[in-house]
PDB file of C-alpha atoms in Angstrom:
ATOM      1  CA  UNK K 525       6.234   4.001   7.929  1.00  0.00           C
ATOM      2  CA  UNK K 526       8.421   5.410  10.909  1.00  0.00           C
ATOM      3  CA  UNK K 527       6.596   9.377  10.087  1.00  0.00           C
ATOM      4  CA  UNK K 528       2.683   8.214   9.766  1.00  0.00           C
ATOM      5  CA  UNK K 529       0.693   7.386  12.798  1.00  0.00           C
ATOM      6  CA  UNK K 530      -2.645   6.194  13.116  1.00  0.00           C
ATOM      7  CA  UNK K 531      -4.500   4.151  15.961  1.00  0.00           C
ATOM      8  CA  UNK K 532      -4.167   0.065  16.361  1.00  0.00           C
ATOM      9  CA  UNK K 533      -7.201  -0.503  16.641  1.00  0.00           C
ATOM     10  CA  UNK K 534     -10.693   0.705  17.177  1.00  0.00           C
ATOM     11  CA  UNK K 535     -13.964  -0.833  18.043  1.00  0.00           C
ATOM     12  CA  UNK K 536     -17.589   0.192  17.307  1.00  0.00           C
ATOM     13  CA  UNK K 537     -21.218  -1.205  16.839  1.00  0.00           C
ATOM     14  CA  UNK K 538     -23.024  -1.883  13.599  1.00  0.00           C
ATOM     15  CA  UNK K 539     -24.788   1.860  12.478  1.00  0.00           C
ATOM     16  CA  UNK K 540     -22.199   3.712  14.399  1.00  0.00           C
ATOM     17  CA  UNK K 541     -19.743   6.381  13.612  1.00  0.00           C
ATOM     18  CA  UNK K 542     -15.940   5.480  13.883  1.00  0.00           C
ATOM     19  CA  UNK K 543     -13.423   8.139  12.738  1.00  0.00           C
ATOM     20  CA  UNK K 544     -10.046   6.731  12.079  1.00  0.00           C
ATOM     21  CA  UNK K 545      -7.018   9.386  12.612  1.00  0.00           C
ATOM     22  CA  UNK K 546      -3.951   9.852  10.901  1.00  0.00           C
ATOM     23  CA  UNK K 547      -1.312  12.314  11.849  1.00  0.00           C
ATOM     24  CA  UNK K 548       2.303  12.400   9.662  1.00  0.00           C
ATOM     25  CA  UNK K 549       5.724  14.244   8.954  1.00  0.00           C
ATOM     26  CA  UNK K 550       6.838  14.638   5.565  1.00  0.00           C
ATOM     27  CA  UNK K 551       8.852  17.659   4.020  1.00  0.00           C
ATOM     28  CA  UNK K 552       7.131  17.314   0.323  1.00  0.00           C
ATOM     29  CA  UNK K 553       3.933  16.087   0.646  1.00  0.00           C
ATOM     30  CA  UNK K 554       1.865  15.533  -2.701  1.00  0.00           C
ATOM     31  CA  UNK K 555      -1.118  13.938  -1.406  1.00  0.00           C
ATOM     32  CA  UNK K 556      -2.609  11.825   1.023  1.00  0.00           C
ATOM     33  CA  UNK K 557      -4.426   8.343   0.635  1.00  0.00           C
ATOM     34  CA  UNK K 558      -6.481   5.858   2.236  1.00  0.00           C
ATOM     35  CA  UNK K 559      -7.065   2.232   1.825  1.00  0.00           C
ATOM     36  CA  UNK K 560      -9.066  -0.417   3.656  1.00  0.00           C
ATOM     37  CA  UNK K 561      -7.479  -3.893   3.686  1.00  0.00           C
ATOM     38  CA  UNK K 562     -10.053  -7.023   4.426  1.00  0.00           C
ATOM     39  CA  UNK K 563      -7.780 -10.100   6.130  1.00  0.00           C
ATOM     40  CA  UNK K 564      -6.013 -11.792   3.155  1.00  0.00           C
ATOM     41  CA  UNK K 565      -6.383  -9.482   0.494  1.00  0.00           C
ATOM     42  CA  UNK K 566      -5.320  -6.707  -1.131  1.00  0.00           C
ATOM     43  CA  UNK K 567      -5.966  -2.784  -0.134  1.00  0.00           C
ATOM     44  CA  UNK K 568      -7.868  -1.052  -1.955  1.00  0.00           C
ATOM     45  CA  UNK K 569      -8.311   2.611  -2.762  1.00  0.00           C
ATOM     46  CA  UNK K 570     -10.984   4.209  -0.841  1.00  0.00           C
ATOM     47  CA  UNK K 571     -10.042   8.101  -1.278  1.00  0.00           C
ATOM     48  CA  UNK K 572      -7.415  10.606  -1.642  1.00  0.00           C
ATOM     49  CA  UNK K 573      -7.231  14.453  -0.415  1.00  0.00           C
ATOM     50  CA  UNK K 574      -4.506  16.811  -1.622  1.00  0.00           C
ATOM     51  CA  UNK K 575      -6.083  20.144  -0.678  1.00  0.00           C
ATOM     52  CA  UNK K 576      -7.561  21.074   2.896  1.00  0.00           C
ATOM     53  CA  UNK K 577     -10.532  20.106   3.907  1.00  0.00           C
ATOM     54  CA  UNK K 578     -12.890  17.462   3.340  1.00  0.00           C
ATOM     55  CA  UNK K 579     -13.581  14.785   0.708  1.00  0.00           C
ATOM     56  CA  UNK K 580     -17.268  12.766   0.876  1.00  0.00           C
ATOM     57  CA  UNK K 581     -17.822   9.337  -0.808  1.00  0.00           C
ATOM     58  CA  UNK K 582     -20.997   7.940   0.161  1.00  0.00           C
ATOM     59  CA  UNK K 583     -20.720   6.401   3.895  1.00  0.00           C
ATOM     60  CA  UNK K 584     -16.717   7.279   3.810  1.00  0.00           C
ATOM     61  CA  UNK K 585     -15.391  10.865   4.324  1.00  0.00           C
ATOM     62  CA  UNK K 586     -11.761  11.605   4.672  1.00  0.00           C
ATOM     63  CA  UNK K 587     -10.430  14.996   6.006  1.00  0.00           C
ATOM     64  CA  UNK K 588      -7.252  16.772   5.357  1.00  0.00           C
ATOM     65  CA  UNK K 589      -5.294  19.903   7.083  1.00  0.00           C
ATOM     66  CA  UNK K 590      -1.665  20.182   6.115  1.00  0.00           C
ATOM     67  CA  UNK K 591      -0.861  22.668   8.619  1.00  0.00           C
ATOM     68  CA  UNK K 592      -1.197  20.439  10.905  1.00  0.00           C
ATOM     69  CA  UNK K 593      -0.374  16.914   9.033  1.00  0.00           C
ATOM     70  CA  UNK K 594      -3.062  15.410   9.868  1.00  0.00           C
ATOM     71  CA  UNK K 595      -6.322  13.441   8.212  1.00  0.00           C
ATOM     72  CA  UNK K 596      -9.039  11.461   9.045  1.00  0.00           C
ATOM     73  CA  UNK K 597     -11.527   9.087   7.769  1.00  0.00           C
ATOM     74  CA  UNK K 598     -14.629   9.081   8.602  1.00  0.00           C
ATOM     75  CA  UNK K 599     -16.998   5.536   8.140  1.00  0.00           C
ATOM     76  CA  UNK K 600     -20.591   6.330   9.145  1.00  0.00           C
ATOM     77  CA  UNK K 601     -23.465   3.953   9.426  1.00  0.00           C
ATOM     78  CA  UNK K 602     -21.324   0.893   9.758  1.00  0.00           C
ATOM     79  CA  UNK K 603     -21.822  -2.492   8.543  1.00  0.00           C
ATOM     80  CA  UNK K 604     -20.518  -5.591   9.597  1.00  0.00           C
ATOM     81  CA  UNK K 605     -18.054  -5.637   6.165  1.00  0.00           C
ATOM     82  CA  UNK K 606     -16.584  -2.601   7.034  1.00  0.00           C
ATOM     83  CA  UNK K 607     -14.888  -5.112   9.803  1.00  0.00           C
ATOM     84  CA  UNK K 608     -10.949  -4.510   8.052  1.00  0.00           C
ATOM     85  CA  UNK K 609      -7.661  -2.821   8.693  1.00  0.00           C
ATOM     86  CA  UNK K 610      -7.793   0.849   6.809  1.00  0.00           C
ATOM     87  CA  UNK K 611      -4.145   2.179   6.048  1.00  0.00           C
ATOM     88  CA  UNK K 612      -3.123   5.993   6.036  1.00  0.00           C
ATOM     89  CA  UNK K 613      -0.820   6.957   2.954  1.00  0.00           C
ATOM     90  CA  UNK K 614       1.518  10.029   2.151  1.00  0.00           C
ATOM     91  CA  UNK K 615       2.671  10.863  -1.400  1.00  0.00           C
ATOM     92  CA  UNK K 616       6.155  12.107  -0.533  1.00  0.00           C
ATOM     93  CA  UNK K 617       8.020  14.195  -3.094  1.00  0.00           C
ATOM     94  CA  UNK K 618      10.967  14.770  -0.881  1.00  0.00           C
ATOM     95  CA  UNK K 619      13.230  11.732  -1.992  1.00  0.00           C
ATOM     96  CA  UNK K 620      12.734  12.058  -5.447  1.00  0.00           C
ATOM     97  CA  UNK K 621      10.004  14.489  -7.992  1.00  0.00           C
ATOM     98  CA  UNK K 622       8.267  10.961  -8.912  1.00  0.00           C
ATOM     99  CA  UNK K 623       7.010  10.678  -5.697  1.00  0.00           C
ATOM    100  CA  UNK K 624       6.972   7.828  -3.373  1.00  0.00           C
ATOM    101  CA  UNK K 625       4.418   6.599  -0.771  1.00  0.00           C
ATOM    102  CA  UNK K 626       4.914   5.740   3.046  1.00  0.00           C
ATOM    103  CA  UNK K 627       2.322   3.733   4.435  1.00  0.00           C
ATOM    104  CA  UNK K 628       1.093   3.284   8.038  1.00  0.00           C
ATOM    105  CA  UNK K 629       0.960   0.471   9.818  1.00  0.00           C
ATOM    106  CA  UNK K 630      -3.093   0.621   9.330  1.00  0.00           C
ATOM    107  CA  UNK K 631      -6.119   0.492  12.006  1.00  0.00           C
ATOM    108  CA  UNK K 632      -8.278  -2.440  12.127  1.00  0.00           C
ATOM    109  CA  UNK K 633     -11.563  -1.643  12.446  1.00  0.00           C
ATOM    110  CA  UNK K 634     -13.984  -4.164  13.951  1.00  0.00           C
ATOM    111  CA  UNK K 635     -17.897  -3.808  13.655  1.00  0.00           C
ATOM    112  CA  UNK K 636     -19.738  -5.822  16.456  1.00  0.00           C
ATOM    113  CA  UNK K 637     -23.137  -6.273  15.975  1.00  0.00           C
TER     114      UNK K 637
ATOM    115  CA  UNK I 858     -10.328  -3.045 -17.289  1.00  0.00           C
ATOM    116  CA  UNK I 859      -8.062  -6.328 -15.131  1.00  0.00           C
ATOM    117  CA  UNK I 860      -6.602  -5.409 -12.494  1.00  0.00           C
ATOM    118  CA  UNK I 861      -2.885  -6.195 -11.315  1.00  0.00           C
ATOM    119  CA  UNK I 862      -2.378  -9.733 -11.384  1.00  0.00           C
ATOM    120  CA  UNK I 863       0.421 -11.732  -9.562  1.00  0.00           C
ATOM    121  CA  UNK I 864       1.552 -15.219  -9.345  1.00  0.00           C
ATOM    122  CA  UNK I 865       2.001 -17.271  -7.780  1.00  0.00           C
ATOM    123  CA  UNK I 866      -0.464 -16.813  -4.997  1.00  0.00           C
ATOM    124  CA  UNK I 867       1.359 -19.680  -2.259  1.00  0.00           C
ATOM    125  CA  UNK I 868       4.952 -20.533  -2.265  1.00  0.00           C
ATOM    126  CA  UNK I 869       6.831 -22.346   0.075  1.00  0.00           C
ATOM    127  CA  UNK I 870      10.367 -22.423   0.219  1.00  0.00           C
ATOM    128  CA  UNK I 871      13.469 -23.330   1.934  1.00  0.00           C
ATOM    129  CA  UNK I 872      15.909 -21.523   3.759  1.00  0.00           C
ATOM    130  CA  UNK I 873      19.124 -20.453   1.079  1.00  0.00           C
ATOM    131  CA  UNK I 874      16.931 -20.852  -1.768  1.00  0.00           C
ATOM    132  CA  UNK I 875      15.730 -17.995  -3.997  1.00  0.00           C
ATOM    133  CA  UNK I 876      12.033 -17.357  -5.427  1.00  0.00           C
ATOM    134  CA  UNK I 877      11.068 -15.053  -8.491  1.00  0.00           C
ATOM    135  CA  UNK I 878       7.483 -13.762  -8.198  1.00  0.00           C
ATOM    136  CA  UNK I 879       6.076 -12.006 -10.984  1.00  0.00           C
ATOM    137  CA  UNK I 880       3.251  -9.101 -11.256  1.00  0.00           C
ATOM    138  CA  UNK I 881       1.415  -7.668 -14.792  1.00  0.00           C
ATOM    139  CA  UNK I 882      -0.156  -4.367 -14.358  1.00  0.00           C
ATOM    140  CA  UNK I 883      -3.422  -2.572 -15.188  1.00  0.00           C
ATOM    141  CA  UNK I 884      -2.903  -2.264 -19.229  1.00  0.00           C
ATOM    142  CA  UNK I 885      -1.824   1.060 -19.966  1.00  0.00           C
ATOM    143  CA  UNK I 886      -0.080   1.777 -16.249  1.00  0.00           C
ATOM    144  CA  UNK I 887       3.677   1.901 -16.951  1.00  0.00           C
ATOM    145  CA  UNK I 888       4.767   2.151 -12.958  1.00  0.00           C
ATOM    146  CA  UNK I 889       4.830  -0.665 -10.556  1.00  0.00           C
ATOM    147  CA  UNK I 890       5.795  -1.051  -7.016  1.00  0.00           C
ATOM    148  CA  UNK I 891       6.513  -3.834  -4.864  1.00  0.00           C
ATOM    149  CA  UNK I 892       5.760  -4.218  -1.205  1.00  0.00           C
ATOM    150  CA  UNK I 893       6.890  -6.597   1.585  1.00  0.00           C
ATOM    151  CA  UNK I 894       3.827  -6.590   4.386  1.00  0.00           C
ATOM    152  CA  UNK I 895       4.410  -8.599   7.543  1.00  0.00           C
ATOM    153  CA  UNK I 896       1.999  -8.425  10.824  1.00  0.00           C
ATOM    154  CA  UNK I 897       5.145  -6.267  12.501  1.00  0.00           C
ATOM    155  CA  UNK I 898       6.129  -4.051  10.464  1.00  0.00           C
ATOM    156  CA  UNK I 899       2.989  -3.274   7.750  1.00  0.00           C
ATOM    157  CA  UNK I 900       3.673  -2.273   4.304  1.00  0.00           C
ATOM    158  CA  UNK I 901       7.515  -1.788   3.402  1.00  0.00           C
ATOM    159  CA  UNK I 902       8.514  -0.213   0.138  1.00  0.00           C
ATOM    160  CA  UNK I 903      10.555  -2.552  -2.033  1.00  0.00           C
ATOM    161  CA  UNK I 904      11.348  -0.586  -5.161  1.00  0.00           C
ATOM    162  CA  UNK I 905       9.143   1.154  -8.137  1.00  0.00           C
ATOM    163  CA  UNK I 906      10.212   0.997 -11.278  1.00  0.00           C
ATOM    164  CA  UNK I 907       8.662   2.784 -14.931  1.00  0.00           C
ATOM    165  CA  UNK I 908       9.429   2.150 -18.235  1.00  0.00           C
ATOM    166  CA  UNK I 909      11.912  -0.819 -17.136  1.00  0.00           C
ATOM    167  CA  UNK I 910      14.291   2.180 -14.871  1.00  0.00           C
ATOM    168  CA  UNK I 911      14.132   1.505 -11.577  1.00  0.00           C
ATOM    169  CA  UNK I 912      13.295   4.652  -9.444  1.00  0.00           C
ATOM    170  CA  UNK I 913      13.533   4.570  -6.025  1.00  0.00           C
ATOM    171  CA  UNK I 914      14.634   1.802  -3.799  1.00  0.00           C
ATOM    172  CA  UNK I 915      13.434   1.010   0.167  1.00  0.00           C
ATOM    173  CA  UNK I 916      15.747  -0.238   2.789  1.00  0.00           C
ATOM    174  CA  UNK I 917      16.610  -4.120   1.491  1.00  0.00           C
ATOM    175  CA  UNK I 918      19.296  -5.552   1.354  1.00  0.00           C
ATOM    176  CA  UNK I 919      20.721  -6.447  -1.854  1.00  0.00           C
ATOM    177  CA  UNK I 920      19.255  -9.908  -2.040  1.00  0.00           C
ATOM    178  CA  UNK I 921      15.750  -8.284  -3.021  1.00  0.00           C
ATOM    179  CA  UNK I 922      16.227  -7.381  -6.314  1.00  0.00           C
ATOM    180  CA  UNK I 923      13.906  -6.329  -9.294  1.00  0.00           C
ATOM    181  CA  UNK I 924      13.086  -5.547 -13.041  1.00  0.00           C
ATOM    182  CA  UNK I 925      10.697  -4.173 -15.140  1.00  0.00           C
ATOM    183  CA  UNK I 926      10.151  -5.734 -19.048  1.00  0.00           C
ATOM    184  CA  UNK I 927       8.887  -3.624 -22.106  1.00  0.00           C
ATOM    185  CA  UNK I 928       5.259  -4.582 -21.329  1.00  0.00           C
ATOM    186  CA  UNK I 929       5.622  -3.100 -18.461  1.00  0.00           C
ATOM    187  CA  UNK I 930       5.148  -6.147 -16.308  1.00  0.00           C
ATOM    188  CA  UNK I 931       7.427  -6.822 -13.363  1.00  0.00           C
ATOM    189  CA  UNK I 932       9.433  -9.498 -11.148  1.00  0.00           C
ATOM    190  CA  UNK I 933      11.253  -9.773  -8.166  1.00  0.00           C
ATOM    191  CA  UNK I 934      13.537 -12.016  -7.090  1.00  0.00           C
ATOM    192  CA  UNK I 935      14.491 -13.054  -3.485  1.00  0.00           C
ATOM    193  CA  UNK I 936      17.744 -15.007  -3.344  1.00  0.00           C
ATOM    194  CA  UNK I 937      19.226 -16.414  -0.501  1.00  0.00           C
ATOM    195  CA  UNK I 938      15.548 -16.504   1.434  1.00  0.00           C
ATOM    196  CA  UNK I 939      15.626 -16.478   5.347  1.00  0.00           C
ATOM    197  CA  UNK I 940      12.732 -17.058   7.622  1.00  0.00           C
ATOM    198  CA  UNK I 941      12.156 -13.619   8.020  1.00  0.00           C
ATOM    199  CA  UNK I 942      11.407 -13.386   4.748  1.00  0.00           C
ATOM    200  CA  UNK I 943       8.373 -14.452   5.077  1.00  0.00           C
ATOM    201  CA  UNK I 944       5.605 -11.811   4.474  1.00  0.00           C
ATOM    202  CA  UNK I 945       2.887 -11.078   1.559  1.00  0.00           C
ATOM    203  CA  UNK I 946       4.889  -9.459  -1.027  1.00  0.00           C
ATOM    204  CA  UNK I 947       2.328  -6.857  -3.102  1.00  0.00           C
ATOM    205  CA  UNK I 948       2.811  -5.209  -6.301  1.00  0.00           C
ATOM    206  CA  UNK I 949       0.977  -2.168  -7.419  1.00  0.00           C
ATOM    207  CA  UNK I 950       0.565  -0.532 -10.501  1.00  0.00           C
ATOM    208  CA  UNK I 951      -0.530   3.851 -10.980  1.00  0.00           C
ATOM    209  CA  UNK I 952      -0.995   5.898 -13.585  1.00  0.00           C
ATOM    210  CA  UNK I 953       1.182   9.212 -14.384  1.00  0.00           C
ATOM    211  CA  UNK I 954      -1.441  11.978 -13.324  1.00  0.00           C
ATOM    212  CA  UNK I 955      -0.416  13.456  -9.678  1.00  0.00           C
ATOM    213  CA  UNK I 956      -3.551  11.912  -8.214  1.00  0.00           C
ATOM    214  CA  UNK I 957      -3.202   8.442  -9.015  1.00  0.00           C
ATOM    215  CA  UNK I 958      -3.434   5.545  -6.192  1.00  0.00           C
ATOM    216  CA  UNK I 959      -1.908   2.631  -5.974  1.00  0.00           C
ATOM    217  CA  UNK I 960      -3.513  -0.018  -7.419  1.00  0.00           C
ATOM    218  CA  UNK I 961      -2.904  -3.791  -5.626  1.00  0.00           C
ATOM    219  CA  UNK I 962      -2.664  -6.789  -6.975  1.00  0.00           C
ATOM    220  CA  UNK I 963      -3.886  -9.993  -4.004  1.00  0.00           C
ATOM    221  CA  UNK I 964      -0.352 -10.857  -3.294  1.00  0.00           C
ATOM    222  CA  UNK I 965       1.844 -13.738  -3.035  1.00  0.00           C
ATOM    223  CA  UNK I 966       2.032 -15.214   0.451  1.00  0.00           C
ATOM    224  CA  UNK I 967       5.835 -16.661   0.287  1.00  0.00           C
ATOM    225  CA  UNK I 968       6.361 -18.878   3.326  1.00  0.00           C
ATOM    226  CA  UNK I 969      10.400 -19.799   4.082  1.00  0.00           C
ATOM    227  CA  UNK I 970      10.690 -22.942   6.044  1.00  0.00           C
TER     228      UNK I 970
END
């Protein structure tokens, strides 16, 4: 999606810290999402903010401030499966009051050991 | 609860021909998306469509076309294919409350030779 950025690619070691950013443009935002993608299959939900501030699931954390459009997720104590592109989505109710999502282009995340 | 199944999971086809894939959703989720995601460009939205109305539409041409059934299970059709065609199409199915994700189903990797 041309109005949701987020990083390539980023690199970090097994039990690190890797915070994946996500900056975006949208004129009726309802909600932001992310997903992690392993190669060849399908993404799957990992966690969703609507308000600001921040949301913690386990070893994932994902940040919101809609002031600024921008989010993060944050993967802590990293394992070697966490190795997978992670996609940035925005629930958009600008084109229509159902609500449609614009994805980003994702950030693959690789663990080295 | 399944999940959202599509089939098939391979296809192979030749330039000018068409290709229908199908997609069933989680029971009880009446929308469903579908998704074109190449290396390039990342996820694209196709169309969504609930209770067999289509709702919103991405930027395809007219020879990616859709419908929804009574069951709420989906297809798309692809007529004319060209080798840029080729891509994992996904479909995802959500539930009505504000907050709901996207749920994926593992795609079907259509190759055009």
């Amino acid at each position: 999606g041309q109005n949701i950025d987020q990083p390539t690619e980023m690199t970090a070691t097994e039990g690190a810290i890797v915070q994946i950013n996500c900056t975006y443009q949208t004129s009726g935002f309802n909600g932001l999402f992310w997903y992690q993608q392993h190669a060849g299959e399908a993404p799957t939900f990992l966690s969703y903010n609507v308000l600001d501030g921040l949301e913690e699931k386990g070893r994932f954390s994902s940040f919101l401030s809609r002031s600024k459009g921008y989010s993060y997720l944050l993967l802590k104590e990293l394992q070697m499966k966490d190795s997978a592109s992670y996609l940035c989505a925005v629930r958009d109710l600008a084109t229509d009051s159902w609500g449609k999502f614009q994805f980003g282009a994702g950030t693959q995340v690789v663990v080295t050991p | 609860k399944a999940g959202v199944t599509q089939t098939p999971r391979y296809l192979i086809k030749t330039r000018g021909q068409q290709v229908t894939l199908s997609c069933s959703p989680i029971s009880g989720h009446r929308s469903v998306s579908w998704y074109q995601q190449t290396p390039g460009q990342g996820l694209q939205f196709l169309f969504e469509y609930f209770s067999e109305t289509q709702r919103n539409k991405g930027n395809f041409p007219g020879r990616f076309s859709g419908r929804q059934f009574s069951n709420s299970r989906s297809e798309m059709n692809v007529s004319t294919l060209e080798l840029g065609d080729s891509a994992l199409y996904l479909c995802a199915s959500r539930g009505t409350a504000g907050n709901s994700p996207l749920h994926f189903g593992n795609g079907t990797r259509l190759t055009v030779t």
